[in-house]
mmCIF file of C-alpha atoms and ligand atoms in Angstrom:
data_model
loop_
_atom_site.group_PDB
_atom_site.id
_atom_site.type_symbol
_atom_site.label_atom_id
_atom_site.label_comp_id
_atom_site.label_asym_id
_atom_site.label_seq_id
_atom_site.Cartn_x
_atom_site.Cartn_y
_atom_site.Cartn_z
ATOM 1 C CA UNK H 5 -4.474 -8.524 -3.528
ATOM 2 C CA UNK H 6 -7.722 -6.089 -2.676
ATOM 3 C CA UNK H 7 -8.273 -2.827 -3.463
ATOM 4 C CA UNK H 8 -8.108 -0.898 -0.902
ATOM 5 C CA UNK H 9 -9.877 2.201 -2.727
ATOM 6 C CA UNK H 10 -12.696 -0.042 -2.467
ATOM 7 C CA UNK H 11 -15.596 0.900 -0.082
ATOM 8 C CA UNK H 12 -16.166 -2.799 0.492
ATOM 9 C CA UNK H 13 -12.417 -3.176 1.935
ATOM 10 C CA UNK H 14 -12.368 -3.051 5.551
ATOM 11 C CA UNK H 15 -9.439 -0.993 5.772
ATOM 12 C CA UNK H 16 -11.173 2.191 3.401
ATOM 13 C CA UNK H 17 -12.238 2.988 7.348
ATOM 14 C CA UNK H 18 -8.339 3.514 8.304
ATOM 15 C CA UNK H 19 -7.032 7.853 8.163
ATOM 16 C CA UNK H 20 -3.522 7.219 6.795
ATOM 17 C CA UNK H 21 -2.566 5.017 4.143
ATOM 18 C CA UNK H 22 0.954 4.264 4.582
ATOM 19 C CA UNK H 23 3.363 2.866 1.148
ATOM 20 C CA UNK H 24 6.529 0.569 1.952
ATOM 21 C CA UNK H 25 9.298 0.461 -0.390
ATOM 22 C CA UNK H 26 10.766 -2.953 0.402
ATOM 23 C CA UNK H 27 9.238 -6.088 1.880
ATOM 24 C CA UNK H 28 12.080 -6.964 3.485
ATOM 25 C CA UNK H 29 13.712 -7.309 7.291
ATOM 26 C CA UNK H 30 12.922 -3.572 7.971
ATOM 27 C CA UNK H 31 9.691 -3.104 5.557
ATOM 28 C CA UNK H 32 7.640 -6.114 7.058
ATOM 29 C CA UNK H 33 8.460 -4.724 10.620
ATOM 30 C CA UNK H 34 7.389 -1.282 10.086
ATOM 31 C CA UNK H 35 4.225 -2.672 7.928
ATOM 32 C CA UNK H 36 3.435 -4.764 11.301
ATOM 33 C CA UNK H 37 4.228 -1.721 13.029
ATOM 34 C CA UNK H 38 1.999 0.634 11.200
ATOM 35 C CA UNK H 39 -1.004 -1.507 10.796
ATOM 36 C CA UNK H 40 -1.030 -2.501 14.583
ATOM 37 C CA UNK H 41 -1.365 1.830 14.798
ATOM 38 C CA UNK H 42 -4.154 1.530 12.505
ATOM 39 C CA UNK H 43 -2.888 2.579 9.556
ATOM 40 C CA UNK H 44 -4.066 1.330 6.189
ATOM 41 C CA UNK H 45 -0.701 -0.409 4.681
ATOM 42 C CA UNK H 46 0.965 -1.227 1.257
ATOM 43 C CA UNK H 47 4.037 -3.863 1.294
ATOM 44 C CA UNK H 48 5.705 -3.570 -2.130
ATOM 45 C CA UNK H 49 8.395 -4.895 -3.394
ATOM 46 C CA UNK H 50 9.424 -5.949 -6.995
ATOM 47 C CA UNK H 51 7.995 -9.312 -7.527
ATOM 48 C CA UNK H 52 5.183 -11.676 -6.221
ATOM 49 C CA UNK H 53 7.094 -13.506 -3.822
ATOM 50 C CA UNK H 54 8.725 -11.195 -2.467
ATOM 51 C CA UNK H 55 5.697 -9.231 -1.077
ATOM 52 C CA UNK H 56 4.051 -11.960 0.016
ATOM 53 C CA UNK H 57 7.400 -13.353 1.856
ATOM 54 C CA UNK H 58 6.789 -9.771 3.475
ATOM 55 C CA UNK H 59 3.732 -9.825 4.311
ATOM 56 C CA UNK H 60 4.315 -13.556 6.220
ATOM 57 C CA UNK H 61 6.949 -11.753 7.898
ATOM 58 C CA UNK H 62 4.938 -9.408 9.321
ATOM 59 C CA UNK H 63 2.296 -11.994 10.156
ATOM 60 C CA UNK H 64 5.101 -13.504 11.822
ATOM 61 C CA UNK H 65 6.294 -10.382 13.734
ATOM 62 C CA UNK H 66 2.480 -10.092 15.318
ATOM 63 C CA UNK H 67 2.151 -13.703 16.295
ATOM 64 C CA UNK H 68 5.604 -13.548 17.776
ATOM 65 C CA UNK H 69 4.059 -9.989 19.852
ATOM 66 C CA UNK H 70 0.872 -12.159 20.921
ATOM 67 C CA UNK H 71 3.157 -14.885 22.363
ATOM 68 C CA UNK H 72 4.777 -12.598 24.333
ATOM 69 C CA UNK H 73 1.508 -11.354 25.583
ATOM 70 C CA UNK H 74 2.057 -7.521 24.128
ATOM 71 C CA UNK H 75 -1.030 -7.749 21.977
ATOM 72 C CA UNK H 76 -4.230 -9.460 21.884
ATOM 73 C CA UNK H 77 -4.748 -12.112 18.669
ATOM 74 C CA UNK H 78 -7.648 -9.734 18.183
ATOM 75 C CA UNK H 79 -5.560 -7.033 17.424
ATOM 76 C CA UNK H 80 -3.094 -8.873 15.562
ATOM 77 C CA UNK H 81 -5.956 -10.109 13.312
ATOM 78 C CA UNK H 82 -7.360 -6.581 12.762
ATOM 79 C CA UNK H 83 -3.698 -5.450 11.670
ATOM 80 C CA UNK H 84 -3.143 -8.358 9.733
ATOM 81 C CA UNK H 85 -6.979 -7.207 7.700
ATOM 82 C CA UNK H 86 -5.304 -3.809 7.185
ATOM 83 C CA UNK H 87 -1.916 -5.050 5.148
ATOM 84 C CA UNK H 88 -2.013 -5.425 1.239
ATOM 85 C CA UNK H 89 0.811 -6.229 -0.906
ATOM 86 C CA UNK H 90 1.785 -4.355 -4.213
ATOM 87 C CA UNK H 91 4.414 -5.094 -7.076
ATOM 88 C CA UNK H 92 5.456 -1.704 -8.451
ATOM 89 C CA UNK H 93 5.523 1.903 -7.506
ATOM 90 C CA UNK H 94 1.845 2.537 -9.217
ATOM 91 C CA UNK H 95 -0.466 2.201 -5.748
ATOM 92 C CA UNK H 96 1.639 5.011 -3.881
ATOM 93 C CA UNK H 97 -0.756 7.323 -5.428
ATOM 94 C CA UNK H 98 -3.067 7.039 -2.727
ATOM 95 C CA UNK H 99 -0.635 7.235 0.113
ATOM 96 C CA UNK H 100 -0.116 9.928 3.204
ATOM 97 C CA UNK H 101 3.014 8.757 4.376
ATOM 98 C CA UNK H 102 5.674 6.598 2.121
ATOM 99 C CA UNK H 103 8.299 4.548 3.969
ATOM 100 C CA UNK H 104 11.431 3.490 1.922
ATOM 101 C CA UNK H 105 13.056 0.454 3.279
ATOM 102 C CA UNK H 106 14.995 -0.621 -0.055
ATOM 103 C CA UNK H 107 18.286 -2.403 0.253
ATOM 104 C CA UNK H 108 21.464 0.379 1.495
ATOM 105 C CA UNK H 109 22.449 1.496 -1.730
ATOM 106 C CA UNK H 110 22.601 5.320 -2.822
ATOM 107 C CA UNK H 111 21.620 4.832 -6.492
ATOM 108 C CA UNK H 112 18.856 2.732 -5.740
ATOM 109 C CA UNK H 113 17.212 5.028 -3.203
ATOM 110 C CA UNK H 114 17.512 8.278 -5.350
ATOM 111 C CA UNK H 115 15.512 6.536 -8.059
ATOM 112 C CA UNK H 116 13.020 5.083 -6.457
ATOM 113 C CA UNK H 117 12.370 8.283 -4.646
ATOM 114 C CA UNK H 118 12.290 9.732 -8.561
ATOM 115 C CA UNK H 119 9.704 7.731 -9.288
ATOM 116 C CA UNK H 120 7.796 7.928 -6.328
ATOM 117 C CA UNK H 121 7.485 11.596 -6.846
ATOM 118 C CA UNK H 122 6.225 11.254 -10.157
ATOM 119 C CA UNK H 123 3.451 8.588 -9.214
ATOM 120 C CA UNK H 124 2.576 9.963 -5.490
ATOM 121 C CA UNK H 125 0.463 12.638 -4.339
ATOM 122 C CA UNK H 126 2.214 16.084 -3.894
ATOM 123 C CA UNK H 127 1.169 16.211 -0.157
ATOM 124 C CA UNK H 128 2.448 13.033 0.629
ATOM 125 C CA UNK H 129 5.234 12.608 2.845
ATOM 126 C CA UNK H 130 8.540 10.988 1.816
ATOM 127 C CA UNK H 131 10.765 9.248 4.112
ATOM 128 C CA UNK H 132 13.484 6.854 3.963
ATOM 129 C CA UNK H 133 14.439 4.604 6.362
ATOM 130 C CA UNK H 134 17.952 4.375 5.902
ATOM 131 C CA UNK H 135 20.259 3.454 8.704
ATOM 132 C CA UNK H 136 23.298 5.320 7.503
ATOM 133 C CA UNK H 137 23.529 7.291 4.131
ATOM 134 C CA UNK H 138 23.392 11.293 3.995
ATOM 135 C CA UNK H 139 19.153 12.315 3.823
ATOM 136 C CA UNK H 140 19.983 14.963 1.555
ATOM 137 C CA UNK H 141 21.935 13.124 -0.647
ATOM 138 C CA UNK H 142 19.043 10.685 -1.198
ATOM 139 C CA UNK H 143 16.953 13.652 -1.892
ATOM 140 C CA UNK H 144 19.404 15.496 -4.791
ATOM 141 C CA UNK H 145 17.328 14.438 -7.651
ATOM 142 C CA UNK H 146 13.716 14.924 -6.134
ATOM 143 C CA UNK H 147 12.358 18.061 -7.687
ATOM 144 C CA UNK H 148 10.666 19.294 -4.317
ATOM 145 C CA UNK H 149 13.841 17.493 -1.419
ATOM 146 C CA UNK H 150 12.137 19.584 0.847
ATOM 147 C CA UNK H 151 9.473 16.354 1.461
ATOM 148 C CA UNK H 152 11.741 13.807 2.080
ATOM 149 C CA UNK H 153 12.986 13.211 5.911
ATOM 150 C CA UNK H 154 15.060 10.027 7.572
ATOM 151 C CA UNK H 155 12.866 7.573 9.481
ATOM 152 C CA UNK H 156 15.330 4.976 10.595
ATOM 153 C CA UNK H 157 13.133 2.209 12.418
ATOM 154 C CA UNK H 158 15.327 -0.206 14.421
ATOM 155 C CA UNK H 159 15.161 -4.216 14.148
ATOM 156 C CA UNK H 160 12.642 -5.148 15.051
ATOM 157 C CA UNK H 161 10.583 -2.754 14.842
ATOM 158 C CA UNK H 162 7.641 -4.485 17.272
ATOM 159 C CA UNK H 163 9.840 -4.620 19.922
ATOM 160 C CA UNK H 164 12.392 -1.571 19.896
ATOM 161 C CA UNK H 165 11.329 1.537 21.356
ATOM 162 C CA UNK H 166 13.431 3.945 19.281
ATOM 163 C CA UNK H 167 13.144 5.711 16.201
ATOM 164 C CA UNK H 168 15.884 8.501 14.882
ATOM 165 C CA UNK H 169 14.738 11.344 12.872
ATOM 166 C CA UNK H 170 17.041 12.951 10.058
ATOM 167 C CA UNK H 171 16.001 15.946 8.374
ATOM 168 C CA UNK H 172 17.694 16.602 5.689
ATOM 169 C CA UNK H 173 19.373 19.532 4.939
ATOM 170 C CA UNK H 174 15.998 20.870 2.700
ATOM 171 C CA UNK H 175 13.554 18.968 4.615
ATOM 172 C CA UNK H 176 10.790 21.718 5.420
ATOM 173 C CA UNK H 177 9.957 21.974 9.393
ATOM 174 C CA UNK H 178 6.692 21.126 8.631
ATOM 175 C CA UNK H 179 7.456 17.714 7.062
ATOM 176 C CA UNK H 180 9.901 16.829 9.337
ATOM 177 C CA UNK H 181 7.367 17.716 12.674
ATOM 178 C CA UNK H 182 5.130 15.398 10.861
ATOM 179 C CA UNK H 183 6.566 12.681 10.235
ATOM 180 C CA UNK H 184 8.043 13.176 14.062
ATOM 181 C CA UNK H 185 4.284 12.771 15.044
ATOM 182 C CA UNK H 186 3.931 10.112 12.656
ATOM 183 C CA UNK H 187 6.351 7.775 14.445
ATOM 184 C CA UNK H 188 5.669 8.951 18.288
ATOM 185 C CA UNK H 189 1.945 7.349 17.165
ATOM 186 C CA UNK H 190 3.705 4.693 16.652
ATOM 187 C CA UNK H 191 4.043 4.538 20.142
ATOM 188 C CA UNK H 192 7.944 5.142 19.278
ATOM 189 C CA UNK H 193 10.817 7.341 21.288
ATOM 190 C CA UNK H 194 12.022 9.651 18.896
ATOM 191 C CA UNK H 195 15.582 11.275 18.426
ATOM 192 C CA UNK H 196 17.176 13.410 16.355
ATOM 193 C CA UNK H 197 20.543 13.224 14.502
ATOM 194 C CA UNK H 198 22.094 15.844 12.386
ATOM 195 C CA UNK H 199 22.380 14.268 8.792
ATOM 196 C CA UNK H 200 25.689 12.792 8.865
ATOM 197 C CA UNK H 201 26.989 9.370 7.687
ATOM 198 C CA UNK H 202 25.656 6.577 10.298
ATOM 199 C CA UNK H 203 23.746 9.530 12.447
ATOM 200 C CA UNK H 204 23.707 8.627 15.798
ATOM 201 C CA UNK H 205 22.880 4.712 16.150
ATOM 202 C CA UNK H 206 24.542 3.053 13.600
ATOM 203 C CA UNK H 207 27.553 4.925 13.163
ATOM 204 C CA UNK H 208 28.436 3.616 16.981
ATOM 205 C CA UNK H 209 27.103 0.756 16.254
ATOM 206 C CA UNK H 210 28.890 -0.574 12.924
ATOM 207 C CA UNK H 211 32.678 0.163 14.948
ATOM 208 C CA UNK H 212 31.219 -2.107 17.636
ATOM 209 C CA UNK H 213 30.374 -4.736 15.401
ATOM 210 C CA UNK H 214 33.238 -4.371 13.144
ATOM 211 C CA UNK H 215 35.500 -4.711 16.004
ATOM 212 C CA UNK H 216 34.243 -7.458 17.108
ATOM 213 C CA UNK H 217 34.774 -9.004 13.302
ATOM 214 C CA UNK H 218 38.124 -8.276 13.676
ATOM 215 C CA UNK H 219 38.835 -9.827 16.670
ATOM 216 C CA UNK H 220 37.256 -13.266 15.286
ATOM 217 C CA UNK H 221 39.755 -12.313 12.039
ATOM 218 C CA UNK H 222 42.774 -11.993 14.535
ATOM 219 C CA UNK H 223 42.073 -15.216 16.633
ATOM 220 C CA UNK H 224 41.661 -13.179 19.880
ATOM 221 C CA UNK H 225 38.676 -14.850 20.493
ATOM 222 C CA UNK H 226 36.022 -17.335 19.703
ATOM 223 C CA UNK H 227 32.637 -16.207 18.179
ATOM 224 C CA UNK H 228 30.912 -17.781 21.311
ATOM 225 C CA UNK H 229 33.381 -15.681 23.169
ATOM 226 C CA UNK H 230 33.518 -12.427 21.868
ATOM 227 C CA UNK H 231 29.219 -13.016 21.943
ATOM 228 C CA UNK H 232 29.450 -13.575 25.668
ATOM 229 C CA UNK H 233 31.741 -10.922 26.365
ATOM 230 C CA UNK H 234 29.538 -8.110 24.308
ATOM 231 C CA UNK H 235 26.124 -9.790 26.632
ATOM 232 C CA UNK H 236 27.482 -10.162 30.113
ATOM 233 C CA UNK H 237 30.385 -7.259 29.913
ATOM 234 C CA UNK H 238 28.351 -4.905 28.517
ATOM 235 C CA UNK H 239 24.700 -6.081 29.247
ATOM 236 C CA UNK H 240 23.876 -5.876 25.814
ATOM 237 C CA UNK H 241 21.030 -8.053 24.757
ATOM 238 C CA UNK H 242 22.486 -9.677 22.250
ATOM 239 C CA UNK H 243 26.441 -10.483 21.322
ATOM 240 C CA UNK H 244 27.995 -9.026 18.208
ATOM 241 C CA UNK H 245 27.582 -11.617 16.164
ATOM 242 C CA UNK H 246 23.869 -12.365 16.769
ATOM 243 C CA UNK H 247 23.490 -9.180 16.367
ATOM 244 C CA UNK H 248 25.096 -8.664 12.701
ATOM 245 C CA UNK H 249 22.950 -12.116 11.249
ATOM 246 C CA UNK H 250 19.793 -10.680 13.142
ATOM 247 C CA UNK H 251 20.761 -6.786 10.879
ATOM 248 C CA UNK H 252 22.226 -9.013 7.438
ATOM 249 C CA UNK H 253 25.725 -8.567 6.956
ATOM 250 C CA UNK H 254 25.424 -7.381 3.674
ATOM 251 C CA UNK H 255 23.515 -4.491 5.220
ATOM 252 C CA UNK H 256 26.224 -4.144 7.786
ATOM 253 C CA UNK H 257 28.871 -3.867 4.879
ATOM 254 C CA UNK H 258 27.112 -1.197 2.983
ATOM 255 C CA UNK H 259 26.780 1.021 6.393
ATOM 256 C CA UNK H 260 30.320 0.423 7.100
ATOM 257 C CA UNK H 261 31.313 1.587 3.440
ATOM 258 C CA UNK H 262 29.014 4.560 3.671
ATOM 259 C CA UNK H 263 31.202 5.598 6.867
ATOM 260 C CA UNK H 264 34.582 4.907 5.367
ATOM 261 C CA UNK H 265 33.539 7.041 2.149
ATOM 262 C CA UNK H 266 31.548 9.496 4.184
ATOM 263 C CA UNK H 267 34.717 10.319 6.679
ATOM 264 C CA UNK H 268 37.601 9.210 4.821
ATOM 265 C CA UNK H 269 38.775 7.993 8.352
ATOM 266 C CA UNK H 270 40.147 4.416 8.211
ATOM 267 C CA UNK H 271 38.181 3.538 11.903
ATOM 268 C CA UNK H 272 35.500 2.703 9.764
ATOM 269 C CA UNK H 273 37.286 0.241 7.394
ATOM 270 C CA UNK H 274 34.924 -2.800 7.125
ATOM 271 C CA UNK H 275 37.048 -6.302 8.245
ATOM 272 C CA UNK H 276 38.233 -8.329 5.328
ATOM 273 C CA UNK H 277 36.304 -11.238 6.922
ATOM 274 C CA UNK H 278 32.693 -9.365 6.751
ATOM 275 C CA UNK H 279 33.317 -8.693 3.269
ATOM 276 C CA UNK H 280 34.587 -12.578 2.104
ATOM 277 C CA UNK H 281 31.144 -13.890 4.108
ATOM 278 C CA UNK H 282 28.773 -11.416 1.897
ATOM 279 C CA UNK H 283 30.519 -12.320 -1.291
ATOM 280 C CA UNK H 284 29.666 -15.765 0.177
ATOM 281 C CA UNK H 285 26.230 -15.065 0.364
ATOM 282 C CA UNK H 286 26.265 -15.463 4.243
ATOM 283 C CA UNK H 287 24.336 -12.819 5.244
ATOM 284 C CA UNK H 288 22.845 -14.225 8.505
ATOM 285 C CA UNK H 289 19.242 -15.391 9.140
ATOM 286 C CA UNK H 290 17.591 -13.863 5.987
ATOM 287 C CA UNK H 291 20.191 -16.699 3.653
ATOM 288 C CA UNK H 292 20.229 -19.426 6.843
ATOM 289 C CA UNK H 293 23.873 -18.697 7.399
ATOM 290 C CA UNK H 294 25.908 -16.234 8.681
ATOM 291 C CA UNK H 295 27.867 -16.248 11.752
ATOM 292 C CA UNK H 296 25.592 -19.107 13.195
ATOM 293 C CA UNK H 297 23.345 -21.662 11.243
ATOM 294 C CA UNK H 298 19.304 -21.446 11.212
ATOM 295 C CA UNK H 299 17.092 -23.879 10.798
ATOM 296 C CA UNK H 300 14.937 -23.228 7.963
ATOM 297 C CA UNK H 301 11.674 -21.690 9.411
ATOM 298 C CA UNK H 302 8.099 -24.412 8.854
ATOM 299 C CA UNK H 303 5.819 -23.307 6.734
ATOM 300 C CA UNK H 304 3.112 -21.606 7.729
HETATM 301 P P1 NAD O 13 16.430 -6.458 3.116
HETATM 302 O O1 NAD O 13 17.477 -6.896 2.162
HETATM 303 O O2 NAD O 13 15.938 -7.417 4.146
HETATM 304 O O3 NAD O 13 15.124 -5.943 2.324
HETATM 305 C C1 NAD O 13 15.174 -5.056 1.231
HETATM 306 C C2 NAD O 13 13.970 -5.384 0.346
HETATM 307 O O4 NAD O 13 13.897 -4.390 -0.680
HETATM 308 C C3 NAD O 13 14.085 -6.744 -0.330
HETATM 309 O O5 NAD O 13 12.892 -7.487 -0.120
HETATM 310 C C4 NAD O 13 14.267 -6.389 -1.799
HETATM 311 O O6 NAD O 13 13.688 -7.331 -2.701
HETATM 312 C C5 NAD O 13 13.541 -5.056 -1.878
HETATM 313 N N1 NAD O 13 13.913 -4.248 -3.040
HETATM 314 C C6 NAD O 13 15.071 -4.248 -3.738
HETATM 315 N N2 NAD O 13 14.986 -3.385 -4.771
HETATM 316 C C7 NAD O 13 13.740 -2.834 -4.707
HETATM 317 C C8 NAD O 13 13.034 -1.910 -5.515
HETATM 318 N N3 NAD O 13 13.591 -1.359 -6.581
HETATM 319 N N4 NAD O 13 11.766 -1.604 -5.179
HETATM 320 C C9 NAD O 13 11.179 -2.169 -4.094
HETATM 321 N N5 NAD O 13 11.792 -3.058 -3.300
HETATM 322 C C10 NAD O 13 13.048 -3.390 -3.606
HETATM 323 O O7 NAD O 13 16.971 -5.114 3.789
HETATM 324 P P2 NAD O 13 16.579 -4.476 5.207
HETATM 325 O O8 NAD O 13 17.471 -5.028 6.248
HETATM 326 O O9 NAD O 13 15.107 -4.533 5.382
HETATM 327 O O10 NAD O 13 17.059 -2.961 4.986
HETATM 328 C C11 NAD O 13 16.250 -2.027 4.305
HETATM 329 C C12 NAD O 13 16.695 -0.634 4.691
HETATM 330 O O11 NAD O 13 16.528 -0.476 6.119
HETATM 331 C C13 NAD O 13 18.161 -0.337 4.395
HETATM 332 O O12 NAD O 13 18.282 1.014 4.031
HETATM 333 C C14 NAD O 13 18.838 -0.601 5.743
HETATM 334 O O13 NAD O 13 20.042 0.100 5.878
HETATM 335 C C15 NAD O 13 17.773 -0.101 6.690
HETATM 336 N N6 NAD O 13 17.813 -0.644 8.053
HETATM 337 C C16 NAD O 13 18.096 -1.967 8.260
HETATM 338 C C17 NAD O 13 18.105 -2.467 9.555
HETATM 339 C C18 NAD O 13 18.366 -3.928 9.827
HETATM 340 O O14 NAD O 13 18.542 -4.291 11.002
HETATM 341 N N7 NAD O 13 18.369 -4.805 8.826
HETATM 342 C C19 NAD O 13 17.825 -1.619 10.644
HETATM 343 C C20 NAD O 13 17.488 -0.280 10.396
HETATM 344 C C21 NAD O 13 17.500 0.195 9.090
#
């Protein structure tokens, strides 16, 4: 791994240094994401192989963008030169702009942010990217909440437009119309949710999906069914079920959790099935299996 404080690294040249928390799904998309914008970035995650597996991911995400003629192999190369990989919370020091995109867990999130205020720069911006728990609950412990906002990045991140913005309910205007400008250079739509469980997106998204769950459960369709019917009823691009191994059902549990706890209303009660296949460890094309089988992917 270089150093990027290093006036012999190419990216020194690069305005914003962006930190992700997280190489996975999510954190290898936005690092793609970020880099292709020009900014410097940092993939960490909490051991070797994991940031590296991150870092191919993004690689991954750009080749994928050249093939479909959205970017030259120039450009991917140049974004590829300005992604690093760290193990540990230590190189956020030199950050602008930190991106969270741990796994959906409450606990988890409120300490790394913790930490992440003790070892980053006062002026940097905080922001998590996740999809459904309360901003300002993330933000409780942090001694200044005011600097943390929601960011929530949609998979993947190359190729979808949107990005929802939560402000929690101490997130200072001045952070939050930053870190607005930070994703619309991103080339990103950007809307904005009131910080409720599930905002906007995922809350109507996690019933959809659920449902469909359900109705595999109940026998009132097939998978390949219930898939068709979500793509050629609704013109959605994908069905249900492609959909929930594409997000990782173990994702898709937590979010549906955080809305049954959040609203105490049983519409959000996760399907028996969803839970059975993550204690299975079929969480979809991240573990090879979920609804469908994958192939493992070649090396590179
Ligand atoms: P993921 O499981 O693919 O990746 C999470 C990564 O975080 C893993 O690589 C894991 O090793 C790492 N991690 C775990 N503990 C860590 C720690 N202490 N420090 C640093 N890294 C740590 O999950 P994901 O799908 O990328 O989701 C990440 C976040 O993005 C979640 O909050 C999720 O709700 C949100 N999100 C997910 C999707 C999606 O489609 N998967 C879409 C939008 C938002």
């Amino acid at each position: 791994m270089s150093d990027p404080s290093s006036p012999s690294d190419p990216r020194a040249s690069i305005a914003t240094r962006v930190f992700v928390v997280g190489a996975g799904i999510m954190g290898s998309g936005i690092a793609a994401q970020c880099a292709l914008s020009g900014h410097l970035v940092t993939l960490e995650d909490v051991n070797e192989s994991l940031a590296a597996k991150g870092v191919e991911n993004a690689r991954r995400a750009l080749d994928s963008a050249v093939r479909r003629g959205k970017i030259a192999p120039a450009a991917r190369d140049e974004a590829l030169g300005r992604i690093d990989s760290a193990i540990g919370l230590r190189r956020a020091d030199s950050a602008d702009f930190i991106i969270e995109a741990a796994p959906e867990k409450l606990e988890l999130k409120r300490g790394l942010f913790e930490e992440l205020e003790r070892s980053a720069s006062p002026k940097a911006i905080l922001a998590t990217n996740t999809s459904s728990l309360p901003v300002t609950s993330i933000a409780s412990r942090l001694s200044d909440p005011g600097r943390l906002v929601g960011i929530h990045f949609f998979n993947p991140v190359l190729q979808m437009e949107l990005v929802e913005l939560i402000p929690g309910h101490q997130s200072r205007p001045e952070v939050v119309e930053k870190a607005k400008a930070f994703a619309q250079g991103l080339g990103k739509k950007v809307v904005l949710s009131r910080d409720t469980p599930g905002f906007v997106t995922t809350r109507a998204l996690a019933v959809l999906g659920n449902e469909a769950v359900f109705m595999l459960y109940e026998g009132v369709a097939t998978r390949d069914d219930i898939d068709a019917a979500y793509r050629l009823g609704f013109h959605h691009p994908m069905g249900p079920f492609e959909l929930l191994d594409l997000v990782g059902l173990d994702t898709a549990l937590a979010i549906l959790d955080v809305l049954f706890d959040g609203f105490k209303d049983p519409k959000y009660r996760a399907c028996p099935l969803l839970r059975t296949m993550v204690e299975a460890k079929k969480l979809g094309r991240k573990t090879g299996e979920g609804f469908y089988v994958y192939p493992a992917k070649p090396a590179a």
